CSV table of N, CA, C and O in Angstrom, one decimal:
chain,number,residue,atom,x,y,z
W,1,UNK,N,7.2,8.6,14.2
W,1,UNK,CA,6.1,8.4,13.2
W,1,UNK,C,5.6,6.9,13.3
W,1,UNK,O,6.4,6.0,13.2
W,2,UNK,N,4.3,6.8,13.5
W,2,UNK,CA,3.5,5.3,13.0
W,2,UNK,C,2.6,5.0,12.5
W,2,UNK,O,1.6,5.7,12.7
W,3,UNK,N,2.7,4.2,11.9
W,3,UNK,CA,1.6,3.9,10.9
W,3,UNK,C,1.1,2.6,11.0
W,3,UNK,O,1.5,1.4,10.9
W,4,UNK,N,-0.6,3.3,11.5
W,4,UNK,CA,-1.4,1.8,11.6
W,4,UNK,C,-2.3,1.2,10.7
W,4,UNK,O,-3.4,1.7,10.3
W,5,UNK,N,-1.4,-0.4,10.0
W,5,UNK,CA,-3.1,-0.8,9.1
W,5,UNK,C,-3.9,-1.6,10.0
W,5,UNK,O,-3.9,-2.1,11.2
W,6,UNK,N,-4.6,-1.4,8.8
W,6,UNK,CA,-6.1,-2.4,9.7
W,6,UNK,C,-6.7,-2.9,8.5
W,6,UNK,O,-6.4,-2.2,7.5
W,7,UNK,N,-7.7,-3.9,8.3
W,7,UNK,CA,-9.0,-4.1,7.5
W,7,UNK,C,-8.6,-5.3,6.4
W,7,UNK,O,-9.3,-5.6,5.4
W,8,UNK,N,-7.2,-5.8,6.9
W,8,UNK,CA,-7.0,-7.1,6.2
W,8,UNK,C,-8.5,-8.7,6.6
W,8,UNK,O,-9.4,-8.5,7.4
W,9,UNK,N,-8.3,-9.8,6.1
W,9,UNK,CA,-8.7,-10.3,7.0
W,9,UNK,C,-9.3,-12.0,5.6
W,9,UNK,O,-8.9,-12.5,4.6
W,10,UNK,N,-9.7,-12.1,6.0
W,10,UNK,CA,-10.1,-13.9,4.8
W,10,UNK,C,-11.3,-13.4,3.9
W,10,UNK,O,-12.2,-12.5,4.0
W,11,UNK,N,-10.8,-14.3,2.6
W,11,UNK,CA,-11.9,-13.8,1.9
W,11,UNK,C,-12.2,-14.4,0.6
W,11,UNK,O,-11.2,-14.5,0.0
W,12,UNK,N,-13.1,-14.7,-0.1
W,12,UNK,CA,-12.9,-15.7,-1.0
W,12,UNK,C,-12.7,-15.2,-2.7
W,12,UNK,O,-12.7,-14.0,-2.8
W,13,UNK,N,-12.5,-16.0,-3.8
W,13,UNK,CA,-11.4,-15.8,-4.6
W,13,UNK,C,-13.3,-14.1,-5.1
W,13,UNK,O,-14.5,-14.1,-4.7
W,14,UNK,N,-12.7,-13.2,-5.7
W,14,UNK,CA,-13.7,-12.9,-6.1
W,14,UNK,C,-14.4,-11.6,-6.1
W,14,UNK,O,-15.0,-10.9,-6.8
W,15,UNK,N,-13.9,-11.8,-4.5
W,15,UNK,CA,-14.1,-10.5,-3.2
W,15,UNK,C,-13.5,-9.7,-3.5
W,15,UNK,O,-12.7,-9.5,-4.4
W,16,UNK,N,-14.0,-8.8,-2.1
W,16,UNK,CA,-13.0,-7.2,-1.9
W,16,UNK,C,-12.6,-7.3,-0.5
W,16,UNK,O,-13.0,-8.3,0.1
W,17,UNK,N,-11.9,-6.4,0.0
W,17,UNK,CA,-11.7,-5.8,1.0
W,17,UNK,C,-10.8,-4.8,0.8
W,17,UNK,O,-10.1,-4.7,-0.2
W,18,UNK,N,-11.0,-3.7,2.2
W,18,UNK,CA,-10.6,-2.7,2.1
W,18,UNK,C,-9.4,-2.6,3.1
W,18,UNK,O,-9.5,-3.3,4.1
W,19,UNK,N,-8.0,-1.7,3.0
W,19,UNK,CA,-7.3,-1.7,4.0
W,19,UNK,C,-7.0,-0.3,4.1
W,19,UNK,O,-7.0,0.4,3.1
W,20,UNK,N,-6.8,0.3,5.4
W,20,UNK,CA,-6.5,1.6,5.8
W,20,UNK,C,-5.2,1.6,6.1
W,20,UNK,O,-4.7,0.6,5.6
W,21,UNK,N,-4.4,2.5,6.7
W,21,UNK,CA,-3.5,3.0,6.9
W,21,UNK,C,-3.3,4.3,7.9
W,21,UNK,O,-3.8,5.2,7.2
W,22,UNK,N,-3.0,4.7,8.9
W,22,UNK,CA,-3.1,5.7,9.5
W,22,UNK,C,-1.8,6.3,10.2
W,22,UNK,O,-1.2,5.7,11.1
W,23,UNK,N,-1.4,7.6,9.7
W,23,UNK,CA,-0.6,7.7,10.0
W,23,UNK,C,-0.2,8.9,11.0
W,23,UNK,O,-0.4,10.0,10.5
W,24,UNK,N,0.5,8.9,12.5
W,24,UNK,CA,0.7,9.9,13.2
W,24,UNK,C,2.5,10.2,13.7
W,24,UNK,O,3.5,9.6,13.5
W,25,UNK,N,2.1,11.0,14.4
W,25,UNK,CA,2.9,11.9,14.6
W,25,UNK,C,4.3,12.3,13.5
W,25,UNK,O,5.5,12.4,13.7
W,26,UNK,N,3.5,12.5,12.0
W,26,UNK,CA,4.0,13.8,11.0
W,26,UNK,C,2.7,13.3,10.0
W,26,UNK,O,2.2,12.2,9.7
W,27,UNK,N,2.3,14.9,9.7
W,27,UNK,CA,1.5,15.0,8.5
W,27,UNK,C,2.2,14.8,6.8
W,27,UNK,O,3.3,15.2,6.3
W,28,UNK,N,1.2,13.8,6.2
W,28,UNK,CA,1.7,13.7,4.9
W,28,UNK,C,0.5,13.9,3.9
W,28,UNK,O,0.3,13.3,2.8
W,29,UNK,N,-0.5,15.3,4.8
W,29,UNK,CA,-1.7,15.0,4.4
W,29,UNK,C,-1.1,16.0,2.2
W,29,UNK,O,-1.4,15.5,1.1
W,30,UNK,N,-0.5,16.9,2.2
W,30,UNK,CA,0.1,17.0,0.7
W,30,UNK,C,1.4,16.8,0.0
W,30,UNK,O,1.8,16.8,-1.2
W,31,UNK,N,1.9,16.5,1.0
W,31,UNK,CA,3.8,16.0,0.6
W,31,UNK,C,3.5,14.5,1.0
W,31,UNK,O,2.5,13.9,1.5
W,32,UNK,N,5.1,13.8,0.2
W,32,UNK,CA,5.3,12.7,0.5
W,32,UNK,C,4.6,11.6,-0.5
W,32,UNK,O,3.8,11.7,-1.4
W,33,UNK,N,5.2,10.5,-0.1
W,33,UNK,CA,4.8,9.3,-0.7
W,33,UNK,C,4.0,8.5,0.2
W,33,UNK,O,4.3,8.5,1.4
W,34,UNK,N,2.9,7.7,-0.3
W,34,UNK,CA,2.0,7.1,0.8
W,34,UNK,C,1.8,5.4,-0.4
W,34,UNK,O,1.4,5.5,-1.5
W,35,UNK,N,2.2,4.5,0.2
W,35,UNK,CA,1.7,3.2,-0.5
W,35,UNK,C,1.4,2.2,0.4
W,35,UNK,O,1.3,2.0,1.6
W,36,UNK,N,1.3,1.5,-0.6
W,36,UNK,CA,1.2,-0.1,-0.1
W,36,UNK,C,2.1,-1.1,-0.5
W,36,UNK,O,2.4,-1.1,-1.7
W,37,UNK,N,2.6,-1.8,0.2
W,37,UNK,CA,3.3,-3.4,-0.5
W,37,UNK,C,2.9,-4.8,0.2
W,37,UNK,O,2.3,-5.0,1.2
W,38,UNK,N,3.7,-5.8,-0.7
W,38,UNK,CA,3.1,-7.3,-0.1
W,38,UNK,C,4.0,-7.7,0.2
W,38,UNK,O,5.0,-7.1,0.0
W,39,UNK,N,4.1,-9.2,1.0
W,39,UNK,CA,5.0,-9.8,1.0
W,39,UNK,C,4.0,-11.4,1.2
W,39,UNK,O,3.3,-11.4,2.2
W,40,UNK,N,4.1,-12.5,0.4
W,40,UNK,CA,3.6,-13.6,0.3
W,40,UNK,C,4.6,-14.5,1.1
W,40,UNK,O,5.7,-13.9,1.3
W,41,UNK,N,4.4,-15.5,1.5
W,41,UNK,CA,5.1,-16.7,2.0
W,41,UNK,C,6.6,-16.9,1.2
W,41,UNK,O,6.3,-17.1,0.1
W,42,UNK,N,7.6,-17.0,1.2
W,42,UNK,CA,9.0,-17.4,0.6
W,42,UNK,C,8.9,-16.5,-0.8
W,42,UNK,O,9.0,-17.0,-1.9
W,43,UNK,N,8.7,-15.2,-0.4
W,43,UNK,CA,9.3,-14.2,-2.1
W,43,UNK,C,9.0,-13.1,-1.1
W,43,UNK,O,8.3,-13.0,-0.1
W,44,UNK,N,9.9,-12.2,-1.9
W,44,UNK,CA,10.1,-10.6,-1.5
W,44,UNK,C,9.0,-10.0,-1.6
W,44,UNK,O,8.0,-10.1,-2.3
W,45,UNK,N,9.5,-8.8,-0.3
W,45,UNK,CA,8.4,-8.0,-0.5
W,45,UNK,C,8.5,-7.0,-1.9
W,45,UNK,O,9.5,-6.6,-2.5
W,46,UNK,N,7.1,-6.7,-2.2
W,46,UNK,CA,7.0,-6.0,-4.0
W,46,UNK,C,5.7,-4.8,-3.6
W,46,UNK,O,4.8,-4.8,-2.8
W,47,UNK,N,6.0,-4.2,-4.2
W,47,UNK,CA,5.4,-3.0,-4.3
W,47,UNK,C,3.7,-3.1,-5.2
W,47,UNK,O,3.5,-3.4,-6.4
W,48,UNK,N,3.0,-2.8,-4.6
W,48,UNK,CA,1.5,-3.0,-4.7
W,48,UNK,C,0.8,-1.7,-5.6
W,48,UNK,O,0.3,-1.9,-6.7
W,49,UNK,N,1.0,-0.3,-4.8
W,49,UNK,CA,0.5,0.7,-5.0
W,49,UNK,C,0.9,1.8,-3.9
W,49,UNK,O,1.0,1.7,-2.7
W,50,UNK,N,1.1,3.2,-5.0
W,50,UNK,CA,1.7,3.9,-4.4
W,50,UNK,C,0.3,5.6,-4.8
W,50,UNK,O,-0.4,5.8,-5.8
W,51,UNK,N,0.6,6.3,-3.8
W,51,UNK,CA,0.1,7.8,-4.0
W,51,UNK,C,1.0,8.6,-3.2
W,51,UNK,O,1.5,8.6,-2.0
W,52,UNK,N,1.0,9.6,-4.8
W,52,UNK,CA,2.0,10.9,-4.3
W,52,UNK,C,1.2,12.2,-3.9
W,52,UNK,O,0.0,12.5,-4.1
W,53,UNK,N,2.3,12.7,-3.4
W,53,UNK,CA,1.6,13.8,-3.1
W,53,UNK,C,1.1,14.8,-4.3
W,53,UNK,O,2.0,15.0,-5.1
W,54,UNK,N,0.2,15.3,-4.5
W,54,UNK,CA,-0.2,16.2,-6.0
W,54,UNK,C,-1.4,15.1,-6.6
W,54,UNK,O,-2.1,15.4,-7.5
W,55,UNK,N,-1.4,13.9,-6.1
W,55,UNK,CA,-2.6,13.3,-6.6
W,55,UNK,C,-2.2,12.3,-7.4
W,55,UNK,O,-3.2,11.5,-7.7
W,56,UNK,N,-1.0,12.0,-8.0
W,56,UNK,CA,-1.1,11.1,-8.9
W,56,UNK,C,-0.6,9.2,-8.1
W,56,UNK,O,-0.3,8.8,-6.9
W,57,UNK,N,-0.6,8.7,-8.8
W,57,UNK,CA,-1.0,7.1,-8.2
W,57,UNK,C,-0.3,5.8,-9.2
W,57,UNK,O,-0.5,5.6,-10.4
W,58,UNK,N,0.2,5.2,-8.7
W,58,UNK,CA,1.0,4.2,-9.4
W,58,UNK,C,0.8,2.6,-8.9
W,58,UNK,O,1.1,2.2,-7.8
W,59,UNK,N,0.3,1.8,-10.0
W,59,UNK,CA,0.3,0.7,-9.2
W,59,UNK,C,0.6,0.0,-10.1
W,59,UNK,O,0.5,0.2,-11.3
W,60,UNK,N,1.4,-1.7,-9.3
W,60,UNK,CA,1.5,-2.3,-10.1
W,60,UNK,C,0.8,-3.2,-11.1
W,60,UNK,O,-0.4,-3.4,-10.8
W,61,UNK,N,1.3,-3.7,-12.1
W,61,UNK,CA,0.9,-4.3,-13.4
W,61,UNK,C,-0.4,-5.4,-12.8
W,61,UNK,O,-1.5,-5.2,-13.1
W,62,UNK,N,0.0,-6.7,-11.9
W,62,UNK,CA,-0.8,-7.3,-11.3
W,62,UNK,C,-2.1,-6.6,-10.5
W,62,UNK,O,-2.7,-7.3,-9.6
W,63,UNK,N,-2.5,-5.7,-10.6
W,63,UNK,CA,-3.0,-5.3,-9.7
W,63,UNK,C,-4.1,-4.2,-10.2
W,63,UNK,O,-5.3,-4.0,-9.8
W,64,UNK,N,-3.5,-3.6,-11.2
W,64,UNK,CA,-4.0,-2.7,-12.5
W,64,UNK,C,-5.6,-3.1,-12.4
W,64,UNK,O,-5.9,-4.2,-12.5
W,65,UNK,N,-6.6,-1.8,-12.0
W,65,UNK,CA,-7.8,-2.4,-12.9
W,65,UNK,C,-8.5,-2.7,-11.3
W,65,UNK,O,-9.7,-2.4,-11.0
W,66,UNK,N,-7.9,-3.1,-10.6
W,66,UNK,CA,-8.3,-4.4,-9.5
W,66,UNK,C,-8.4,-4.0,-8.1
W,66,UNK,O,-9.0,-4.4,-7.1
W,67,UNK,N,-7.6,-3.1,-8.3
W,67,UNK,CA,-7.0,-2.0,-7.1
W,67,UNK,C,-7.1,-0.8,-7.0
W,67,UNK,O,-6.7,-0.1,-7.9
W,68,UNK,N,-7.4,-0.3,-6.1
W,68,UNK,CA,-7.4,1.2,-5.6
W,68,UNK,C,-6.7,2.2,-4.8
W,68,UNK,O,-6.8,1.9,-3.6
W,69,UNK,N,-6.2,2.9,-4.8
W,69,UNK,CA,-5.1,3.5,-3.6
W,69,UNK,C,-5.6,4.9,-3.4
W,69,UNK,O,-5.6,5.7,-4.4
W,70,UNK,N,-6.0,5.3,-2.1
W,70,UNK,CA,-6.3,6.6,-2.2
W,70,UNK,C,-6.2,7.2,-0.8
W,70,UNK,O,-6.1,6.5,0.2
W,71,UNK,N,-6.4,8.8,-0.6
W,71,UNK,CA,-5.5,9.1,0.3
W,71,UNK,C,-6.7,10.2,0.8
W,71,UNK,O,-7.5,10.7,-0.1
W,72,UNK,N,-6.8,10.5,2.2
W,72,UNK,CA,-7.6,11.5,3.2
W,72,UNK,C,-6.8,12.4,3.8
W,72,UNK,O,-6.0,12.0,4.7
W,73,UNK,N,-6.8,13.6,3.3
W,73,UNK,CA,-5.4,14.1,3.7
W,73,UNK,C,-6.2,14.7,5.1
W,73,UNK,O,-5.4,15.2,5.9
W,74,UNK,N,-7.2,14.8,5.3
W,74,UNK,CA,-8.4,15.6,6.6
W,74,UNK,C,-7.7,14.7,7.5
W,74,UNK,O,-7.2,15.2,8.6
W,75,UNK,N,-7.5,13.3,7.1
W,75,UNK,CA,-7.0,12.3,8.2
W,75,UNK,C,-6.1,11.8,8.5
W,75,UNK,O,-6.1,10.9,9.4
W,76,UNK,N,-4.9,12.4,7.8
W,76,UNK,CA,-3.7,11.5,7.6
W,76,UNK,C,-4.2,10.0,7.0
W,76,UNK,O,-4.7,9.5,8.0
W,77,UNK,N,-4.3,9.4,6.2
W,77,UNK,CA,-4.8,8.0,5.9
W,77,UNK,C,-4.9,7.9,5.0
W,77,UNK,O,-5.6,8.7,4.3
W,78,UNK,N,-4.3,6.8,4.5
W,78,UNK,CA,-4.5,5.8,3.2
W,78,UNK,C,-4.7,4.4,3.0
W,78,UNK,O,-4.3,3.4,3.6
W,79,UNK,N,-5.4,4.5,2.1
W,79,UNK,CA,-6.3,3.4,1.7
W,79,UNK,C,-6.0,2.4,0.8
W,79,UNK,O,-5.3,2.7,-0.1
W,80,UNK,N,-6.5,1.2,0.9
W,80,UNK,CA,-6.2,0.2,-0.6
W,80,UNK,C,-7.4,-0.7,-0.9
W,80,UNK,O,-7.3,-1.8,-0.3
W,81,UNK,N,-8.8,-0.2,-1.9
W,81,UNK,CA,-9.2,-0.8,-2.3
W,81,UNK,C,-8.8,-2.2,-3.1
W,81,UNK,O,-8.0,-2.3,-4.1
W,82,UNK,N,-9.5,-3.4,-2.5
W,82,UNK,CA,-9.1,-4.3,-3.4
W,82,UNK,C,-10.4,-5.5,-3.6
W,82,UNK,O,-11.0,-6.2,-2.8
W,83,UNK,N,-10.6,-5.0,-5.3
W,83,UNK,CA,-11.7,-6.0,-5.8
W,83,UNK,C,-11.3,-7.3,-6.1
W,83,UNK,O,-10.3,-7.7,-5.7
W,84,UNK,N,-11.9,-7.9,-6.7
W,84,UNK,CA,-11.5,-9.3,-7.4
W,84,UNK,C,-10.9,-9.8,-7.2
W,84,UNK,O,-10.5,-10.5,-8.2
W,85,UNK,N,-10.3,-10.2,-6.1
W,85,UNK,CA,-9.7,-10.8,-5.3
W,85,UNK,C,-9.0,-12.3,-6.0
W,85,UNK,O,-9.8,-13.1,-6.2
W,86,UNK,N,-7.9,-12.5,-6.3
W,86,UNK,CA,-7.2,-13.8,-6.4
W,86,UNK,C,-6.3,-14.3,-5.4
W,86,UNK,O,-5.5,-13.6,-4.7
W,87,UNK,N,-6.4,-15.6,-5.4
W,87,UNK,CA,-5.7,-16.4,-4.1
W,87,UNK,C,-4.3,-16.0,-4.5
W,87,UNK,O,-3.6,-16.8,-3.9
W,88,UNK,N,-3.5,-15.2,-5.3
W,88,UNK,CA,-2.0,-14.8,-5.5
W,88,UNK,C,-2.5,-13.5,-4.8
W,88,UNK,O,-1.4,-12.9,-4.9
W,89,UNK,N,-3.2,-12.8,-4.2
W,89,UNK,CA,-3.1,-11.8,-3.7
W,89,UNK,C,-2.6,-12.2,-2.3
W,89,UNK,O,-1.5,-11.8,-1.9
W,90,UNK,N,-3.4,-13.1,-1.5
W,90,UNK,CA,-2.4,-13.4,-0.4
W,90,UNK,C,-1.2,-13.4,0.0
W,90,UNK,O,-0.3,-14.0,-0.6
W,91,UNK,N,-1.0,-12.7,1.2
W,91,UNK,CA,-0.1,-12.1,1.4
W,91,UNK,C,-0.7,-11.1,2.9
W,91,UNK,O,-1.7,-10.8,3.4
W,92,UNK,N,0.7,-10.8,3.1
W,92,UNK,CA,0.6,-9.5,4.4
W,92,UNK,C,0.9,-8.5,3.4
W,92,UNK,O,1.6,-8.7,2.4
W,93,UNK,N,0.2,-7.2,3.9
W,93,UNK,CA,0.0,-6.3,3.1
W,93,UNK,C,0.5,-5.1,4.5
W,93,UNK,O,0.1,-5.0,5.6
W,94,UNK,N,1.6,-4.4,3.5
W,94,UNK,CA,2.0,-3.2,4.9
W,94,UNK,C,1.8,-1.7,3.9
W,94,UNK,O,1.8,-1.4,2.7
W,95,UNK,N,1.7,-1.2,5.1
W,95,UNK,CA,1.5,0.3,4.7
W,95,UNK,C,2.8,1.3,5.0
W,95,UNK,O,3.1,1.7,6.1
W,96,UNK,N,3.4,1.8,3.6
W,96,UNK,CA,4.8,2.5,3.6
W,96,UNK,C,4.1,3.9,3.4
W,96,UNK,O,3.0,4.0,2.9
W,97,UNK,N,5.2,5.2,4.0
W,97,UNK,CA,5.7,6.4,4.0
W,97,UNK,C,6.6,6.7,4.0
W,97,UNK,O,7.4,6.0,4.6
W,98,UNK,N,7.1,8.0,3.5
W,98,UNK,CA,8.1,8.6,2.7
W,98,UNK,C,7.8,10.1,2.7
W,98,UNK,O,7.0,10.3,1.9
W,99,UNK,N,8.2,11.3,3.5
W,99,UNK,CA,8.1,12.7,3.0
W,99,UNK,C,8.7,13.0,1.7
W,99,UNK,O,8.7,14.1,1.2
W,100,UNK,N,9.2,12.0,1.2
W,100,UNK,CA,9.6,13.0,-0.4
W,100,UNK,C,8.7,12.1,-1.1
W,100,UNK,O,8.3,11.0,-0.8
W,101,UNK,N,8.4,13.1,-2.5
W,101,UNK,CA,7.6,12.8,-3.2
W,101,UNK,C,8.9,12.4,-4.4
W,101,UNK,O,9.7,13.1,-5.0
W,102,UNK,N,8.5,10.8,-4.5
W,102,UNK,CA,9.3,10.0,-5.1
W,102,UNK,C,9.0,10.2,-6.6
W,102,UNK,O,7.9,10.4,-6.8
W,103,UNK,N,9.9,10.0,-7.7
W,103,UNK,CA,10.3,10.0,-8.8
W,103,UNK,C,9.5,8.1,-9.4
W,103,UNK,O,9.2,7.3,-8.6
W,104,UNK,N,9.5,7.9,-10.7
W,104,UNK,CA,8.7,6.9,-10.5
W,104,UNK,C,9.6,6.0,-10.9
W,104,UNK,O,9.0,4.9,-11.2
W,105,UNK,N,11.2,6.0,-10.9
W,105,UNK,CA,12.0,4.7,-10.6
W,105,UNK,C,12.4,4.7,-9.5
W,105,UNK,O,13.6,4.4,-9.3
W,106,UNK,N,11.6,5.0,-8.5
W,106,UNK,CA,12.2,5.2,-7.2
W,106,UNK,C,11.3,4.6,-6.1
W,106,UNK,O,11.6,3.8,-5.2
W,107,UNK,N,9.4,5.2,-6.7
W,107,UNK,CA,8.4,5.1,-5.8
W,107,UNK,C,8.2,3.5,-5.4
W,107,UNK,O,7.8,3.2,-4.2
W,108,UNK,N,8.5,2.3,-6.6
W,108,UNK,CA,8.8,1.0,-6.3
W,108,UNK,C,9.6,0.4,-5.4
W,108,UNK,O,9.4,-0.8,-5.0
W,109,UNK,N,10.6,1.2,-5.1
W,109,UNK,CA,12.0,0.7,-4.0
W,109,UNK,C,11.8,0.5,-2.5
W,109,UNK,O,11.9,1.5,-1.8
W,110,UNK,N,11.2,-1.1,-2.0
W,110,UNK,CA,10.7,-0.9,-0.7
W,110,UNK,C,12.0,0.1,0.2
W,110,UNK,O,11.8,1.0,0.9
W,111,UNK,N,13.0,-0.4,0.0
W,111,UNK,CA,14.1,0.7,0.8
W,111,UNK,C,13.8,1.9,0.7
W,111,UNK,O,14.2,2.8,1.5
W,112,UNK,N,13.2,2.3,-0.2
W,112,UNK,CA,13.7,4.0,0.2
W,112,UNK,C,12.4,4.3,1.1
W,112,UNK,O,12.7,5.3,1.8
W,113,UNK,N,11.3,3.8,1.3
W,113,UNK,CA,10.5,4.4,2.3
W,113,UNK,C,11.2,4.2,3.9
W,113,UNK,O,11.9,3.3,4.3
W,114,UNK,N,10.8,5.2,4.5
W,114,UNK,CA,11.3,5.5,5.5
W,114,UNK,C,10.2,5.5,7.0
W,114,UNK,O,10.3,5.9,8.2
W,115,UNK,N,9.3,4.9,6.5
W,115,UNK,CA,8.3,4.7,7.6
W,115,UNK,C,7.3,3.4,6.9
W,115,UNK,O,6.9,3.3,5.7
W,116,UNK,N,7.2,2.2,8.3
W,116,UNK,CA,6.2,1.2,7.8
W,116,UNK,C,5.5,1.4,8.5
W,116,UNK,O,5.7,2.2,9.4
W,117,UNK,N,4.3,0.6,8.4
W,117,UNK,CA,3.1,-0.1,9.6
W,117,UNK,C,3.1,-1.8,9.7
W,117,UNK,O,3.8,-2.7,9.1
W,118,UNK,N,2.5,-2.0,10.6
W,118,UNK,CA,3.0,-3.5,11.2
W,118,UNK,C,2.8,-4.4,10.0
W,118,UNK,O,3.7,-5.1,9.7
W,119,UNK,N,1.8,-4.6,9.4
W,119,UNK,CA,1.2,-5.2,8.6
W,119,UNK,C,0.5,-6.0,8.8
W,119,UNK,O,0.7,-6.8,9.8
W,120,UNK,N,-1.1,-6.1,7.6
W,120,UNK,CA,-2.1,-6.8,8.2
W,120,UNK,C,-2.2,-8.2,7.2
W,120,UNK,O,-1.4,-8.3,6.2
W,121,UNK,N,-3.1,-9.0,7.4
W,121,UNK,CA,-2.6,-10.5,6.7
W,121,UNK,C,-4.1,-10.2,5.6
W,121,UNK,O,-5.2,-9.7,5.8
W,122,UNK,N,-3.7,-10.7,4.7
W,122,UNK,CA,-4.9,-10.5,3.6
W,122,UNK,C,-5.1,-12.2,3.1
W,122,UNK,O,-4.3,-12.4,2.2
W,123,UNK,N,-5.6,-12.9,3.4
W,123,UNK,CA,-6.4,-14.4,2.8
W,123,UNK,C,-6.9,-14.9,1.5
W,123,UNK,O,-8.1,-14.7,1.5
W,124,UNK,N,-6.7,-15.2,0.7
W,124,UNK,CA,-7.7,-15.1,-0.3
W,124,UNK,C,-7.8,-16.6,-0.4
W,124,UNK,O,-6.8,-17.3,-0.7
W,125,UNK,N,-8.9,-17.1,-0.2
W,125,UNK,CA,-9.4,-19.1,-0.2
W,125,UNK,C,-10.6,-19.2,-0.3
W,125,UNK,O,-11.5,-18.7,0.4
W,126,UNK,N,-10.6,-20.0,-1.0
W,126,UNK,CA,-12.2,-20.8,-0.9
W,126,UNK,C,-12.5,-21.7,0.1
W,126,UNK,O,-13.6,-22.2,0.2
């Protein structure tokens, strides 16, 4: 299984950008866990936003409001809208999967996903 993001890239405090996610060789177009997480310069990686399979969506507190996560199941692919951009959003941003449809003290645990993508660099500067 691999999973490719793309659509990171610089941007100033305010902005959007969009990131994809693409995932092959196994379908997770109705099972499974599909997210996103960050990881900034000298702090752990943390959990951004997550979509389960059945439609529902969990994201973190920072992010609430600001963020979007959403899933193409025609394509294998997931997505992470991100508006309003703050320079704390910077950070590489990767894209996790998981065939089980995680429980929601669970869906936060970057360990339990069992598939990443390389991860793309998200900027936020004036």
């Amino acid at each position: 299984v691999q999973l490719q993001a793309s659509g990171g890239g610089l941007v100033q405090p305010g902005g959007s950008l969009r990131l994809s996610c693409a995932a092959s060789g196994r379908t997770f177009n109705r099972d499974g866990t599909m997210a996103w997480f960050r990881q900034a310069p000298g702090k752990e990686r943390e959990f951004v936003a997550a979509s389960r399979g059945g439609g529902s969506k969990f994201y973190a507190d920072s992010v609430k409001g600001r963020f979007t996560i959403s899933r193409d199941n025609a394509k294998n692919t997931v997505s992470l809208q991100m508006n309003s951009l703050k320079f704390e959003d910077t950070a590489i941003y990767y894209c996790a999967a998981d065939p089980r449809n995680f429980i929601l003290s669970t869906i936060k645990r970057s360990v339990e996903y069992e598939y990443w993508g390389q991860g793309t660099q998200v900027t936020v500067s004036s």
